[in-house]
């Protein structure tokens, strides 16, 4: 369930700038916000289209626009969506050029994606090192077992060897998680 949720959120994140651009174009063309939300809901692929369609439907059935937009932030839970909804709500209270604000939000989201991709390139060596360091002891132990089974069998027979194996597995796991945490940079 967690992996499906992550895939859905990534797809939503990737489609969000295009949806925001479509909403900004609709507003520039003179459509009200609700009509722009309907257009995004109809013309955008899932999952973005479905969420914007739901916001439009909730408004159409009587939910205040603010509550429908805040419901979107609760369902999706992405920082970019919170920024979008906050900008729309502020514009509804204060006024201003919503199309221009939406265009800048879309540009900012795209810039964040570019930075995130660049970070993945920069951290690829660290990730690869973590995978190699996690697999290397298992591979070397397997090769030694194939060449001289009696030598490795001592680890499984003797109590001290069993403690060493358990300790090695725990330390391997901790090292792998530590490297992964070092390489995982939040944006």
XYZ file of N, CA and C in Angstrom:
561
model
N 0.834 -1.185 0.000
C 0.000 0.000 0.000
C 0.882 1.253 0.000
N 1.945 1.199 0.792
C 2.834 2.357 0.865
C 3.499 2.623 -0.487
N 3.910 1.572 -1.193
C 4.561 1.784 -2.496
C 3.569 2.311 -3.522
N 2.326 1.836 -3.475
C 1.311 2.369 -4.395
C 1.018 3.829 -4.088
N 0.974 4.174 -2.816
C 0.754 5.565 -2.418
C 1.908 6.442 -2.901
N 3.135 5.952 -2.732
C 4.305 6.710 -3.172
C 4.288 6.915 -4.681
N 3.952 5.856 -5.429
C 3.869 5.989 -6.892
C 2.805 7.000 -7.292
N 1.671 6.967 -6.601
C 0.582 7.898 -6.912
C 0.997 9.336 -6.609
N 1.657 9.542 -5.473
C 2.112 10.890 -5.125
C 3.168 11.402 -6.103
N 4.066 10.512 -6.533
C 5.070 10.933 -7.528
C 4.407 11.307 -8.841
N 3.432 10.496 -9.268
C 2.719 10.824 -10.506
C 1.983 12.151 -10.355
N 1.362 12.357 -9.204
C 0.657 13.617 -8.946
C 1.634 14.780 -9.013
N 2.783 14.619 -8.361
C 3.795 15.677 -8.342
C 4.287 16.012 -9.742
N 4.484 14.987 -10.568
C 4.980 15.214 -11.928
C 3.942 15.905 -12.803
N 2.670 15.615 -12.588
C 1.607 16.176 -13.415
C 1.134 17.539 -12.920
N 1.457 17.882 -11.684
C 0.941 19.112 -11.088
C 1.339 20.389 -11.841
N 2.586 20.567 -12.279
C 2.905 21.819 -12.989
C 2.073 22.016 -14.264
N 1.843 20.958 -15.019
C 1.019 21.084 -16.227
C -0.422 21.432 -15.867
N -0.918 20.845 -14.779
C -2.285 21.147 -14.345
C -2.398 22.610 -13.903
N -1.378 23.096 -13.206
C -1.389 24.499 -12.775
C -1.329 25.419 -13.984
N -0.498 25.059 -14.973
C -0.441 25.866 -16.203
C -1.788 25.889 -16.913
N -2.460 24.744 -16.971
C -3.778 24.684 -17.598
C -4.773 25.563 -16.847
N -4.721 25.528 -15.518
C -5.595 26.369 -14.704
C -5.293 27.853 -14.952
N -4.006 28.202 -15.048
C -3.631 29.600 -15.306
C -4.101 30.039 -16.686
N -3.984 29.165 -17.695
C -4.464 29.521 -19.035
C -5.970 29.717 -19.056
N -6.683 28.883 -18.310
C -8.139 29.031 -18.250
C -8.522 30.361 -17.602
N -7.808 30.746 -16.569
C -8.102 32.010 -15.895
C -7.738 33.187 -16.801
N -6.615 33.074 -17.516
C -6.237 34.140 -18.461
C -7.269 34.292 -19.574
N -7.905 33.170 -19.934
C -8.931 33.208 -20.987
C -10.243 33.791 -20.485
N -10.331 34.072 -19.182
C -11.521 34.715 -18.650
C -12.470 33.784 -17.919
N -12.092 32.540 -17.754
C -12.950 31.602 -17.020
C -12.794 31.822 -15.520
N -13.860 31.587 -14.763
C -13.712 31.667 -13.304
C -12.900 30.476 -12.792
N -12.484 30.553 -11.540
C -11.659 29.501 -10.944
C -12.362 28.153 -11.000
N -13.658 28.115 -10.706
C -14.382 26.844 -10.705
C -14.361 26.202 -12.096
N -14.537 27.008 -13.128
C -14.498 26.461 -14.489
C -13.093 25.977 -14.829
N -12.083 26.693 -14.347
C -10.707 26.247 -14.560
C -10.429 24.927 -13.869
N -10.951 24.765 -12.652
C -10.798 23.493 -11.945
C -11.485 22.363 -12.702
N -12.656 22.660 -13.268
C -13.373 21.652 -14.056
C -12.560 21.261 -15.291
N -11.964 22.254 -15.957
C -11.154 21.966 -17.142
C -9.946 21.101 -16.785
N -9.294 21.433 -15.685
C -8.141 20.628 -15.252
C -8.596 19.212 -14.926
N -9.747 19.088 -14.265
C -10.265 17.773 -13.919
C -10.601 16.928 -15.129
N -11.095 17.565 -16.174
C -11.484 16.817 -17.371
C -10.305 16.519 -18.291
N -9.341 17.428 -18.384
C -8.291 17.300 -19.376
C -6.986 16.722 -18.845
N -6.818 16.647 -17.555
C -5.581 16.107 -16.986
C -5.736 14.617 -16.716
N -4.638 13.871 -16.844
C -4.702 12.432 -16.552
C -4.788 12.185 -15.047
N -5.120 10.959 -14.694
C -5.153 10.582 -13.280
C -3.726 10.573 -12.758
N -3.484 10.875 -11.546
C -4.368 11.182 -10.435
C -4.730 12.668 -10.305
N -4.034 13.558 -11.010
C -4.306 14.991 -10.874
C -5.724 15.322 -11.323
N -6.115 14.775 -12.461
C -7.448 15.064 -12.984
C -8.545 14.675 -12.013
N -8.412 13.516 -11.411
C -9.424 13.059 -10.468
C -9.541 13.947 -9.245
N -8.402 14.390 -8.732
C -8.430 15.245 -7.539
C -9.028 16.611 -7.842
N -8.664 17.212 -8.976
C -9.232 18.514 -9.328
C -10.714 18.386 -9.675
N -11.084 17.273 -10.289
C -12.497 17.027 -10.579
C -13.281 16.921 -9.274
N -12.682 16.266 -8.283
C -13.356 16.135 -6.989
C -13.533 17.494 -6.321
N -12.527 18.366 -6.426
C -12.651 19.715 -5.865
C -13.794 20.455 -6.548
N -13.857 20.349 -7.869
C -14.935 21.013 -8.606
C -16.294 20.455 -8.195
N -16.409 19.149 -8.107
C -17.689 18.521 -7.733
C -18.102 18.913 -6.319
N -17.144 18.967 -5.390
C -17.479 19.362 -4.026
C -18.018 20.790 -3.994
N -17.422 21.683 -4.800
C -17.924 23.056 -4.872
C -19.310 23.091 -5.488
N -19.479 22.297 -6.527
C -20.768 22.287 -7.226
C -21.899 21.786 -6.331
N -21.576 20.878 -5.424
C -22.603 20.332 -4.543
C -22.762 21.121 -3.248
N -22.146 22.302 -3.170
C -22.440 23.207 -2.063
C -21.347 23.401 -1.035
N -20.244 22.688 -1.135
C -19.156 22.892 -0.184
C -18.470 24.216 -0.519
N -18.178 25.038 0.473
C -17.484 26.305 0.178
C -16.155 26.027 -0.538
N -15.794 26.891 -1.474
C -14.556 26.665 -2.239
C -13.322 26.514 -1.347
N -13.268 27.275 -0.256
C -12.122 27.179 0.641
C -12.022 25.783 1.242
N -13.174 25.236 1.666
C -13.168 23.901 2.263
C -12.819 22.829 1.228
N -13.291 22.983 0.003
C -12.967 22.019 -1.044
C -11.469 22.027 -1.346
N -10.876 23.221 -1.400
C -9.442 23.318 -1.661
C -8.630 22.788 -0.485
N -9.060 23.092 0.737
C -8.354 22.564 1.909
C -8.480 21.042 1.982
N -9.603 20.507 1.518
C -9.755 19.055 1.448
C -8.742 18.436 0.493
N -8.444 19.152 -0.592
C -7.421 18.677 -1.534
C -6.067 18.569 -0.845
N -5.715 19.558 -0.041
C -4.416 19.504 0.649
C -4.364 18.356 1.642
N -5.484 18.062 2.297
C -5.508 16.962 3.261
C -5.407 15.613 2.560
N -6.077 15.469 1.422
C -6.047 14.192 0.699
C -4.692 13.909 0.089
N -4.074 14.935 -0.492
C -2.831 14.723 -1.223
C -1.626 14.801 -0.296
N -1.558 15.830 0.531
C -0.479 15.925 1.509
C 0.874 16.316 0.939
N 0.919 16.984 -0.189
C 2.177 17.447 -0.771
C 2.368 18.927 -0.476
N 3.612 19.331 -0.272
C 3.920 20.729 -0.004
C 3.517 21.612 -1.183
N 3.720 21.130 -2.408
C 3.378 21.919 -3.593
C 1.881 22.206 -3.658
N 1.074 21.248 -3.257
C -0.383 21.449 -3.266
C -0.769 22.452 -2.189
N -0.104 22.383 -1.038
C -0.386 23.359 0.018
C -0.039 24.774 -0.439
N 1.070 24.907 -1.146
C 1.461 26.221 -1.670
C 0.416 26.711 -2.670
N -0.014 25.826 -3.556
C -1.025 26.183 -4.555
C -2.315 26.637 -3.885
N -2.810 25.852 -2.953
C -4.071 26.179 -2.287
C -3.934 27.466 -1.479
N -2.812 27.649 -0.795
C -2.599 28.874 -0.032
C -2.614 30.089 -0.953
N -1.961 29.982 -2.104
C -1.939 31.100 -3.059
C -3.341 31.413 -3.559
N -4.120 30.386 -3.855
C -5.489 30.612 -4.339
C -6.337 31.259 -3.253
N -6.215 30.770 -2.023
C -7.027 31.318 -0.934
C -6.641 32.766 -0.621
N -5.352 33.058 -0.649
C -4.916 34.443 -0.402
C -5.419 35.346 -1.513
N -5.330 34.873 -2.758
C -5.793 35.681 -3.876
C -7.289 35.932 -3.773
N -8.063 34.968 -3.303
C -9.510 35.154 -3.171
C -9.829 36.234 -2.138
N -8.995 36.341 -1.095
C -9.238 37.350 -0.067
C -8.685 38.714 -0.448
N -7.470 38.731 -0.972
C -6.768 39.983 -1.219
C -6.998 40.485 -2.637
N -7.053 39.582 -3.578
C -7.164 39.962 -4.981
C -5.804 39.896 -5.649
N -5.761 40.227 -6.912
C -4.511 40.191 -7.653
C -4.628 39.305 -8.873
N -3.523 39.151 -9.550
C -3.485 38.386 -10.785
C -3.189 36.925 -10.468
N -4.237 36.119 -10.355
C -4.081 34.713 -10.004
C -3.342 33.951 -11.089
N -3.577 34.278 -12.350
C -2.911 33.567 -13.443
C -1.396 33.732 -13.353
N -0.942 34.937 -13.032
C 0.497 35.171 -12.906
C 1.074 34.402 -11.721
N 0.366 34.406 -10.609
C 0.819 33.678 -9.423
C 0.906 32.186 -9.728
N -0.110 31.652 -10.407
C -0.102 30.226 -10.741
C 1.053 29.892 -11.679
N 1.344 30.770 -12.620
C 2.479 30.546 -13.519
C 3.794 30.483 -12.764
N 3.956 31.344 -11.767
C 5.188 31.335 -10.970
C 5.273 30.086 -10.097
N 4.138 29.640 -9.596
C 4.141 28.410 -8.793
C 4.550 27.226 -9.665
N 3.993 27.133 -10.866
C 4.354 26.042 -11.779
C 5.841 26.085 -12.114
N 6.365 27.290 -12.353
C 7.796 27.432 -12.649
C 8.640 26.966 -11.461
N 8.245 27.331 -10.253
C 8.980 26.951 -9.051
C 8.968 25.438 -8.861
N 7.833 24.807 -9.096
C 7.747 23.355 -8.950
C 8.655 22.670 -9.963
N 8.658 23.170 -11.189
C 9.540 22.588 -12.212
C 11.016 22.765 -11.835
N 11.357 23.920 -11.274
C 12.741 24.160 -10.855
C 13.134 23.204 -9.727
N 12.215 22.948 -8.818
C 12.494 21.986 -7.746
C 12.726 20.599 -8.309
N 11.957 20.194 -9.338
C 12.168 18.896 -9.977
C 13.549 18.824 -10.601
N 13.975 19.900 -11.247
C 15.304 19.913 -11.868
C 16.390 19.765 -10.807
N 16.231 20.461 -9.689
C 17.208 20.352 -8.602
C 17.197 18.942 -8.027
N 16.022 18.367 -7.853
C 15.916 17.017 -7.308
C 16.593 16.002 -8.233
N 16.395 16.142 -9.548
C 17.048 15.231 -10.489
C 18.566 15.411 -10.438
N 19.030 16.645 -10.326
C 20.463 16.901 -10.246
C 21.043 16.286 -8.979
N 20.321 16.372 -7.858
C 20.785 15.755 -6.615
C 20.868 14.243 -6.743
N 19.915 13.646 -7.449
C 19.974 12.195 -7.659
C 21.217 11.808 -8.444
N 21.595 12.640 -9.386
C 22.822 12.377 -10.142
C 24.035 12.493 -9.221
N 24.070 13.534 -8.407
C 25.206 13.747 -7.518
C 25.330 12.663 -6.454
N 24.216 12.117 -6.004
C 24.249 11.120 -4.937
C 24.242 9.687 -5.458
N 24.275 9.509 -6.766
C 24.237 8.155 -7.331
C 25.434 7.333 -6.875
N 26.608 7.933 -6.811
C 27.797 7.203 -6.390
C 27.656 6.733 -4.941
N 27.118 7.582 -4.076
C 26.911 7.191 -2.687
C 25.907 6.059 -2.552
N 24.826 6.129 -3.319
C 23.842 5.041 -3.289
C 24.462 3.742 -3.773
N 25.218 3.819 -4.867
C 25.858 2.621 -5.401
C 26.852 2.045 -4.394
N 27.613 2.913 -3.728
C 28.556 2.452 -2.704
C 27.822 1.741 -1.571
N 26.677 2.261 -1.189
C 25.889 1.618 -0.139
C 25.424 0.232 -0.543
N 24.981 0.082 -1.783
C 24.561 -1.232 -2.257
C 25.735 -2.211 -2.311
N 26.876 -1.732 -2.792
C 28.052 -2.602 -2.879
C 28.492 -3.022 -1.489
N 28.538 -2.083 -0.557
C 28.957 -2.414 0.800
C 27.978 -3.352 1.500
N 26.720 -3.299 1.115
C 25.735 -4.207 1.718
C 25.863 -5.612 1.150
N 26.194 -5.727 -0.129
C 26.230 -7.036 -0.788
C 27.604 -7.699 -0.684
N 28.655 -6.921 -0.581
C 30.019 -7.441 -0.621
C 30.306 -8.506 0.444
N 29.987 -8.312 1.715
C 30.280 -9.366 2.698
C 29.510 -10.658 2.426
N 28.290 -10.534 1.957
C 27.505 -11.732 1.648
C 28.122 -12.463 0.464
N 28.552 -11.728 -0.553
C 29.158 -12.347 -1.727
C 30.488 -13.014 -1.373
N 31.314 -12.326 -0.593
C 32.606 -12.897 -0.208
C 32.393 -14.132 0.661
N 31.470 -14.062 1.610
C 31.170 -15.221 2.453
C 30.663 -16.398 1.638
N 29.841 -16.135 0.643
C 29.333 -17.210 -0.221
C 30.461 -17.835 -1.033
N 31.361 -17.015 -1.539
C 32.493 -17.544 -2.314
C 33.408 -18.396 -1.437
N 33.666 -17.943 -0.226
C 34.504 -18.731 0.684
C 33.806 -20.037 1.026
N 32.478 -19.984 1.205
C 31.728 -21.200 1.501
C 31.823 -22.189 0.343
N 31.765 -21.695 -0.889
C 31.883 -22.583 -2.052
C 33.285 -23.187 -2.161
N 34.319 -22.417 -1.802
C 35.696 -22.905 -1.904
C 36.088 -23.791 -0.723
N 35.654 -23.435 0.478
C 36.039 -24.191 1.663
C 34.881 -24.188 2.662
N 33.918 -25.112 2.499
C 32.716 -25.109 3.357
C 33.027 -25.312 4.845
N 34.062 -26.086 5.179
C 34.380 -26.335 6.589
C 34.832 -25.057 7.294
N 35.473 -24.179 6.567
C 35.985 -22.941 7.138
C 34.833 -22.037 7.595
N 33.800 -21.916 6.774
C 32.650 -21.074 7.104
C 31.682 -21.794 8.037
N 31.632 -23.120 7.964
C 30.691 -23.884 8.800
C 30.954 -23.655 10.277
N 32.171 -23.287 10.639
C 32.500 -23.008 12.040
C 31.647 -21.861 12.569
N 31.369 -20.888 11.712
C 30.529 -19.762 12.142
C 29.124 -20.225 12.514
N 28.634 -21.233 11.845
C 27.268 -21.700 12.109
C 27.205 -22.690 13.271
N 28.304 -23.422 13.526
C 28.306 -24.446 14.576
C 28.616 -23.873 15.955
N 29.600 -23.022 16.038
C 30.074 -22.518 17.329
C 29.200 -21.367 17.819
N 28.928 -21.300 19.123
C 28.119 -20.202 19.670
C 28.750 -18.828 19.422
N 30.059 -18.727 19.522
C 30.720 -17.452 19.280
C 30.539 -17.042 17.812
N 30.626 -18.000 16.911
C 30.428 -17.726 15.490
C 29.010 -17.247 15.200
N 28.036 -17.853 15.875
C 26.643 -17.431 15.678
C 26.434 -15.991 16.164
N 27.051 -15.673 17.311
C 26.960 -14.305 17.814
C 27.620 -13.341 16.831
N 28.746 -13.744 16.265
C 29.442 -12.901 15.286
C 28.588 -12.693 14.034
N 27.902 -13.748 13.585
C 27.032 -13.609 12.413
C 25.875 -12.656 12.672
N 25.242 -12.800 13.823
C 24.115 -11.927 14.153
C 24.601 -10.481 14.280
N 25.732 -10.303 14.940
C 26.291 -8.953 15.080
C 26.642 -8.368 13.716
N 27.233 -9.179 12.854
C 27.596 -8.704 11.514
C 26.358 -8.309 10.724
N 25.284 -9.100 10.811
C 24.046 -8.770 10.094
C 23.447 -7.464 10.610
N 23.445 -7.285 11.917
C 22.896 -6.053 12.487
C 23.728 -4.849 12.060
N 25.057 -4.981 12.125
C 25.921 -3.875 11.724
C 25.804 -3.583 10.228
N 25.647 -4.631 9.409
C 25.450 -4.433 7.965
C 24.178 -3.631 7.716
N 23.110 -4.013 8.382
C 21.840 -3.318 8.221
C 21.947 -1.865 8.677
N 22.557 -1.645 9.825
C 22.727 -0.277 10.319
C 23.585 0.555 9.370
N 24.653 -0.025 8.847
C 25.508 0.692 7.905
C 24.778 1.036 6.621
N 23.988 0.085 6.119
C 23.226 0.339 4.897
C 22.219 1.469 5.115
N 21.502 1.420 6.250
C 20.524 2.465 6.545
C 21.192 3.817 6.770
N 22.373 3.807 7.376
C 23.097 5.035 7.616
C 23.538 5.675 6.307
N 24.093 4.898 5.416
C 24.504 5.429 4.107
C 23.282 5.935 3.341
N 22.204 5.193 3.415
C 20.986 5.611 2.723
C 20.471 6.946 3.261
N 20.550 7.104 4.559
C 20.095 8.357 5.162
C 21.011 9.525 4.784
N 22.303 9.272 4.718
C 23.246 10.322 4.330
C 22.973 10.773 2.902
N 22.681 9.834 2.031
C 22.510 10.138 0.608
C 21.125 10.723 0.321
N 20.139 10.453 1.167
C 18.780 10.937 0.948
C 18.672 12.387 1.407
N 18.648 13.302 0.444
C 18.610 14.725 0.740
C 17.199 15.234 0.475
N 16.601 15.868 1.467
C 15.253 16.415 1.320
C 15.304 17.773 0.634
N 14.323 17.993 -0.228
C 14.216 19.304 -0.884
C 12.905 19.921 -0.477
